[in-house]
């Protein structure tokens, strides 16, 4: 078995992380877990050995359309990033929006922060709906 993050051969001792890059076993999208060759995020199967690159069941995958609409309508709160598993990004969007609204009574210009974060969410929504963003926070392909 090979690391999906760097392509290095994984140790057979049952460890859950790659010795070369430190990625968790099964995390990443850049390499085939079966043969270690570079993999494209556009393909579901390896071009060299034919192995499935994304081992999650289609029913377990997140919806690209749902995430896109969440981003467009609730982008400033990071709802779509929570849904996709990008927790750090989601917490940042939510925290900036909430803190700027709560402190807006002291400085009116702080209300611009939710607008900027909302524009960020809108852009992410457009990228999701256009099919540019193809994987969730765990590296699994998004379904339509």
PDB file of C-alpha atoms in Angstrom:
ATOM      1  CA  UNK A   1       0.000   0.000   0.000  1.00  0.00           C
ATOM      2  CA  UNK A   2       1.192   3.524  -0.796  1.00  0.00           C
ATOM      3  CA  UNK A   3       0.607   6.926   0.784  1.00  0.00           C
ATOM      4  CA  UNK A   4      -2.099   8.879  -1.055  1.00  0.00           C
ATOM      5  CA  UNK A   5      -0.398  12.123   0.004  1.00  0.00           C
ATOM      6  CA  UNK A   6       3.239  11.604  -1.133  1.00  0.00           C
ATOM      7  CA  UNK A   7       3.317   8.234  -2.952  1.00  0.00           C
ATOM      8  CA  UNK A   8       5.784   6.581  -0.555  1.00  0.00           C
ATOM      9  CA  UNK A   9       5.392   2.906   0.319  1.00  0.00           C
ATOM     10  CA  UNK A  10       3.626   2.507   3.674  1.00  0.00           C
ATOM     11  CA  UNK A  11       5.129   0.360   6.397  1.00  0.00           C
ATOM     12  CA  UNK A  12       3.595  -3.087   6.801  1.00  0.00           C
ATOM     13  CA  UNK A  13       3.635  -2.800  10.611  1.00  0.00           C
ATOM     14  CA  UNK A  14       0.062  -1.472  10.719  1.00  0.00           C
ATOM     15  CA  UNK A  15       0.988   2.120  11.531  1.00  0.00           C
ATOM     16  CA  UNK A  16      -1.635   4.719  10.722  1.00  0.00           C
ATOM     17  CA  UNK A  17       0.745   7.414   9.407  1.00  0.00           C
ATOM     18  CA  UNK A  18       3.219   7.694   6.547  1.00  0.00           C
ATOM     19  CA  UNK A  19       6.847   7.630   7.703  1.00  0.00           C
ATOM     20  CA  UNK A  20       7.895  10.035   4.907  1.00  0.00           C
ATOM     21  CA  UNK A  21       5.310  12.843   5.102  1.00  0.00           C
ATOM     22  CA  UNK A  22       3.373  12.095   8.312  1.00  0.00           C
ATOM     23  CA  UNK A  23      -0.035  11.974   6.601  1.00  0.00           C
ATOM     24  CA  UNK A  24      -2.701   9.700   8.030  1.00  0.00           C
ATOM     25  CA  UNK A  25      -3.242   6.426   6.192  1.00  0.00           C
ATOM     26  CA  UNK A  26      -5.804   6.946   3.429  1.00  0.00           C
ATOM     27  CA  UNK A  27      -5.567  10.760   3.459  1.00  0.00           C
ATOM     28  CA  UNK A  28      -4.612  12.694   0.354  1.00  0.00           C
ATOM     29  CA  UNK A  29      -5.506  12.741  -3.315  1.00  0.00           C
ATOM     30  CA  UNK A  30      -2.230  13.005  -5.183  1.00  0.00           C
ATOM     31  CA  UNK A  31      -1.176   9.351  -5.507  1.00  0.00           C
ATOM     32  CA  UNK A  32      -2.682   5.922  -6.102  1.00  0.00           C
ATOM     33  CA  UNK A  33      -2.856   3.876  -2.861  1.00  0.00           C
ATOM     34  CA  UNK A  34      -2.288   0.651  -4.836  1.00  0.00           C
ATOM     35  CA  UNK A  35       0.772   1.417  -6.995  1.00  0.00           C
ATOM     36  CA  UNK A  36       1.980   4.854  -5.794  1.00  0.00           C
ATOM     37  CA  UNK A  37       1.809   6.649  -9.162  1.00  0.00           C
ATOM     38  CA  UNK A  38       0.604  10.241  -9.398  1.00  0.00           C
ATOM     39  CA  UNK A  39      -3.181  10.411  -9.633  1.00  0.00           C
ATOM     40  CA  UNK A  40      -5.440  13.059 -11.080  1.00  0.00           C
ATOM     41  CA  UNK A  41      -8.350  14.324  -8.989  1.00  0.00           C
ATOM     42  CA  UNK A  42     -10.476  14.135 -12.131  1.00  0.00           C
ATOM     43  CA  UNK A  43     -10.250  10.338 -12.328  1.00  0.00           C
ATOM     44  CA  UNK A  44     -11.928   7.796 -10.087  1.00  0.00           C
ATOM     45  CA  UNK A  45      -9.491   5.026 -11.077  1.00  0.00           C
ATOM     46  CA  UNK A  46      -5.703   4.845 -11.454  1.00  0.00           C
ATOM     47  CA  UNK A  47      -4.518   5.046 -15.067  1.00  0.00           C
ATOM     48  CA  UNK A  48      -1.668   2.594 -14.412  1.00  0.00           C
ATOM     49  CA  UNK A  49      -3.163  -0.183 -12.289  1.00  0.00           C
ATOM     50  CA  UNK A  50      -6.925   0.498 -12.423  1.00  0.00           C
ATOM     51  CA  UNK A  51      -7.356   0.703  -8.642  1.00  0.00           C
ATOM     52  CA  UNK A  52     -10.103   2.897  -7.197  1.00  0.00           C
ATOM     53  CA  UNK A  53      -8.561   6.188  -6.100  1.00  0.00           C
ATOM     54  CA  UNK A  54     -11.422   7.201  -3.817  1.00  0.00           C
ATOM     55  CA  UNK A  55     -12.578   4.346  -1.642  1.00  0.00           C
ATOM     56  CA  UNK A  56     -15.693   5.931  -0.172  1.00  0.00           C
ATOM     57  CA  UNK A  57     -19.098   4.732  -1.230  1.00  0.00           C
ATOM     58  CA  UNK A  58     -20.970   7.143  -3.498  1.00  0.00           C
ATOM     59  CA  UNK A  59     -23.745   7.451  -0.915  1.00  0.00           C
ATOM     60  CA  UNK A  60     -21.181   8.579   1.716  1.00  0.00           C
ATOM     61  CA  UNK A  61     -19.780  11.373  -0.449  1.00  0.00           C
ATOM     62  CA  UNK A  62     -20.794  14.986   0.101  1.00  0.00           C
ATOM     63  CA  UNK A  63     -22.940  16.790  -2.448  1.00  0.00           C
ATOM     64  CA  UNK A  64     -21.182  19.451  -4.509  1.00  0.00           C
ATOM     65  CA  UNK A  65     -24.511  21.156  -5.299  1.00  0.00           C
ATOM     66  CA  UNK A  66     -25.609  21.287  -1.651  1.00  0.00           C
ATOM     67  CA  UNK A  67     -22.256  22.703  -0.580  1.00  0.00           C
ATOM     68  CA  UNK A  68     -22.368  25.280  -3.381  1.00  0.00           C
ATOM     69  CA  UNK A  69     -25.800  26.556  -2.411  1.00  0.00           C
ATOM     70  CA  UNK A  70     -24.846  26.599   1.276  1.00  0.00           C
ATOM     71  CA  UNK A  71     -21.820  28.703   0.349  1.00  0.00           C
ATOM     72  CA  UNK A  72     -23.875  31.168  -1.685  1.00  0.00           C
ATOM     73  CA  UNK A  73     -26.630  31.665   0.902  1.00  0.00           C
ATOM     74  CA  UNK A  74     -24.751  31.130   4.207  1.00  0.00           C
ATOM     75  CA  UNK A  75     -21.116  31.640   3.161  1.00  0.00           C
ATOM     76  CA  UNK A  76     -20.280  34.256   5.781  1.00  0.00           C
ATOM     77  CA  UNK A  77     -21.084  31.688   8.512  1.00  0.00           C
ATOM     78  CA  UNK A  78     -18.904  28.936   6.968  1.00  0.00           C
ATOM     79  CA  UNK A  79     -21.765  26.417   6.879  1.00  0.00           C
ATOM     80  CA  UNK A  80     -20.517  24.882   3.623  1.00  0.00           C
ATOM     81  CA  UNK A  81     -17.021  24.415   5.020  1.00  0.00           C
ATOM     82  CA  UNK A  82     -18.385  22.676   8.135  1.00  0.00           C
ATOM     83  CA  UNK A  83     -20.366  20.405   5.785  1.00  0.00           C
ATOM     84  CA  UNK A  84     -17.314  19.625   3.647  1.00  0.00           C
ATOM     85  CA  UNK A  85     -14.995  19.033   6.609  1.00  0.00           C
ATOM     86  CA  UNK A  86     -12.854  22.168   6.257  1.00  0.00           C
ATOM     87  CA  UNK A  87     -13.353  22.933   9.942  1.00  0.00           C
ATOM     88  CA  UNK A  88     -10.521  25.441  10.387  1.00  0.00           C
ATOM     89  CA  UNK A  89     -11.711  27.573   7.485  1.00  0.00           C
ATOM     90  CA  UNK A  90     -15.307  27.317   8.706  1.00  0.00           C
ATOM     91  CA  UNK A  91     -14.430  28.410  12.249  1.00  0.00           C
ATOM     92  CA  UNK A  92     -12.498  31.383  10.843  1.00  0.00           C
ATOM     93  CA  UNK A  93     -15.440  32.498   8.697  1.00  0.00           C
ATOM     94  CA  UNK A  94     -17.920  32.094  11.553  1.00  0.00           C
ATOM     95  CA  UNK A  95     -15.700  33.786  14.148  1.00  0.00           C
ATOM     96  CA  UNK A  96     -14.915  36.813  11.975  1.00  0.00           C
ATOM     97  CA  UNK A  97     -18.578  37.296  11.102  1.00  0.00           C
ATOM     98  CA  UNK A  98     -19.894  36.911  14.660  1.00  0.00           C
ATOM     99  CA  UNK A  99     -17.166  38.966  16.320  1.00  0.00           C
ATOM    100  CA  UNK A 100     -17.451  41.806  13.824  1.00  0.00           C
ATOM    101  CA  UNK A 101     -21.230  41.976  14.183  1.00  0.00           C
ATOM    102  CA  UNK A 102     -21.009  41.907  17.987  1.00  0.00           C
ATOM    103  CA  UNK A 103     -18.397  44.658  18.059  1.00  0.00           C
ATOM    104  CA  UNK A 104     -20.068  46.749  15.351  1.00  0.00           C
ATOM    105  CA  UNK A 105     -21.775  49.029  17.859  1.00  0.00           C
ATOM    106  CA  UNK A 106     -18.313  50.466  18.655  1.00  0.00           C
ATOM    107  CA  UNK A 107     -17.107  50.855  15.091  1.00  0.00           C
ATOM    108  CA  UNK A 108     -19.401  50.854  12.103  1.00  0.00           C
ATOM    109  CA  UNK A 109     -16.615  49.921   9.678  1.00  0.00           C
ATOM    110  CA  UNK A 110     -16.374  46.466  11.293  1.00  0.00           C
ATOM    111  CA  UNK A 111     -19.604  45.574   9.526  1.00  0.00           C
ATOM    112  CA  UNK A 112     -17.539  45.285   6.354  1.00  0.00           C
ATOM    113  CA  UNK A 113     -15.938  42.081   7.641  1.00  0.00           C
ATOM    114  CA  UNK A 114     -19.115  39.964   7.161  1.00  0.00           C
ATOM    115  CA  UNK A 115     -19.468  41.424   3.668  1.00  0.00           C
ATOM    116  CA  UNK A 116     -15.899  40.379   2.811  1.00  0.00           C
ATOM    117  CA  UNK A 117     -16.404  36.931   4.356  1.00  0.00           C
ATOM    118  CA  UNK A 118     -19.723  36.658   2.497  1.00  0.00           C
ATOM    119  CA  UNK A 119     -17.961  37.465  -0.782  1.00  0.00           C
ATOM    120  CA  UNK A 120     -15.419  34.748   0.069  1.00  0.00           C
ATOM    121  CA  UNK A 121     -18.304  32.299   0.609  1.00  0.00           C
ATOM    122  CA  UNK A 122     -19.956  33.420  -2.638  1.00  0.00           C
ATOM    123  CA  UNK A 123     -16.730  32.775  -4.545  1.00  0.00           C
ATOM    124  CA  UNK A 124     -16.397  29.326  -2.961  1.00  0.00           C
ATOM    125  CA  UNK A 125     -20.019  28.617  -3.897  1.00  0.00           C
ATOM    126  CA  UNK A 126     -19.403  29.561  -7.510  1.00  0.00           C
ATOM    127  CA  UNK A 127     -16.290  27.356  -7.608  1.00  0.00           C
ATOM    128  CA  UNK A 128     -18.248  24.446  -6.135  1.00  0.00           C
ATOM    129  CA  UNK A 129     -21.165  24.803  -8.546  1.00  0.00           C
ATOM    130  CA  UNK A 130     -18.812  25.214 -11.523  1.00  0.00           C
ATOM    131  CA  UNK A 131     -17.070  21.945 -10.597  1.00  0.00           C
ATOM    132  CA  UNK A 132     -13.671  23.518  -9.912  1.00  0.00           C
ATOM    133  CA  UNK A 133     -13.676  22.330  -6.275  1.00  0.00           C
ATOM    134  CA  UNK A 134     -13.868  18.539  -6.529  1.00  0.00           C
ATOM    135  CA  UNK A 135     -12.941  17.099  -3.108  1.00  0.00           C
ATOM    136  CA  UNK A 136     -14.095  17.487   0.481  1.00  0.00           C
ATOM    137  CA  UNK A 137     -11.907  18.038   3.545  1.00  0.00           C
ATOM    138  CA  UNK A 138     -10.948  14.345   3.698  1.00  0.00           C
ATOM    139  CA  UNK A 139      -9.899  14.184   0.047  1.00  0.00           C
ATOM    140  CA  UNK A 140     -12.976  12.302  -1.176  1.00  0.00           C
ATOM    141  CA  UNK A 141     -14.572  13.243  -4.479  1.00  0.00           C
ATOM    142  CA  UNK A 142     -17.781  15.243  -4.216  1.00  0.00           C
ATOM    143  CA  UNK A 143     -20.887  13.829  -5.850  1.00  0.00           C
ATOM    144  CA  UNK A 144     -23.177  15.833  -8.086  1.00  0.00           C
TER     145      UNK A 144
END
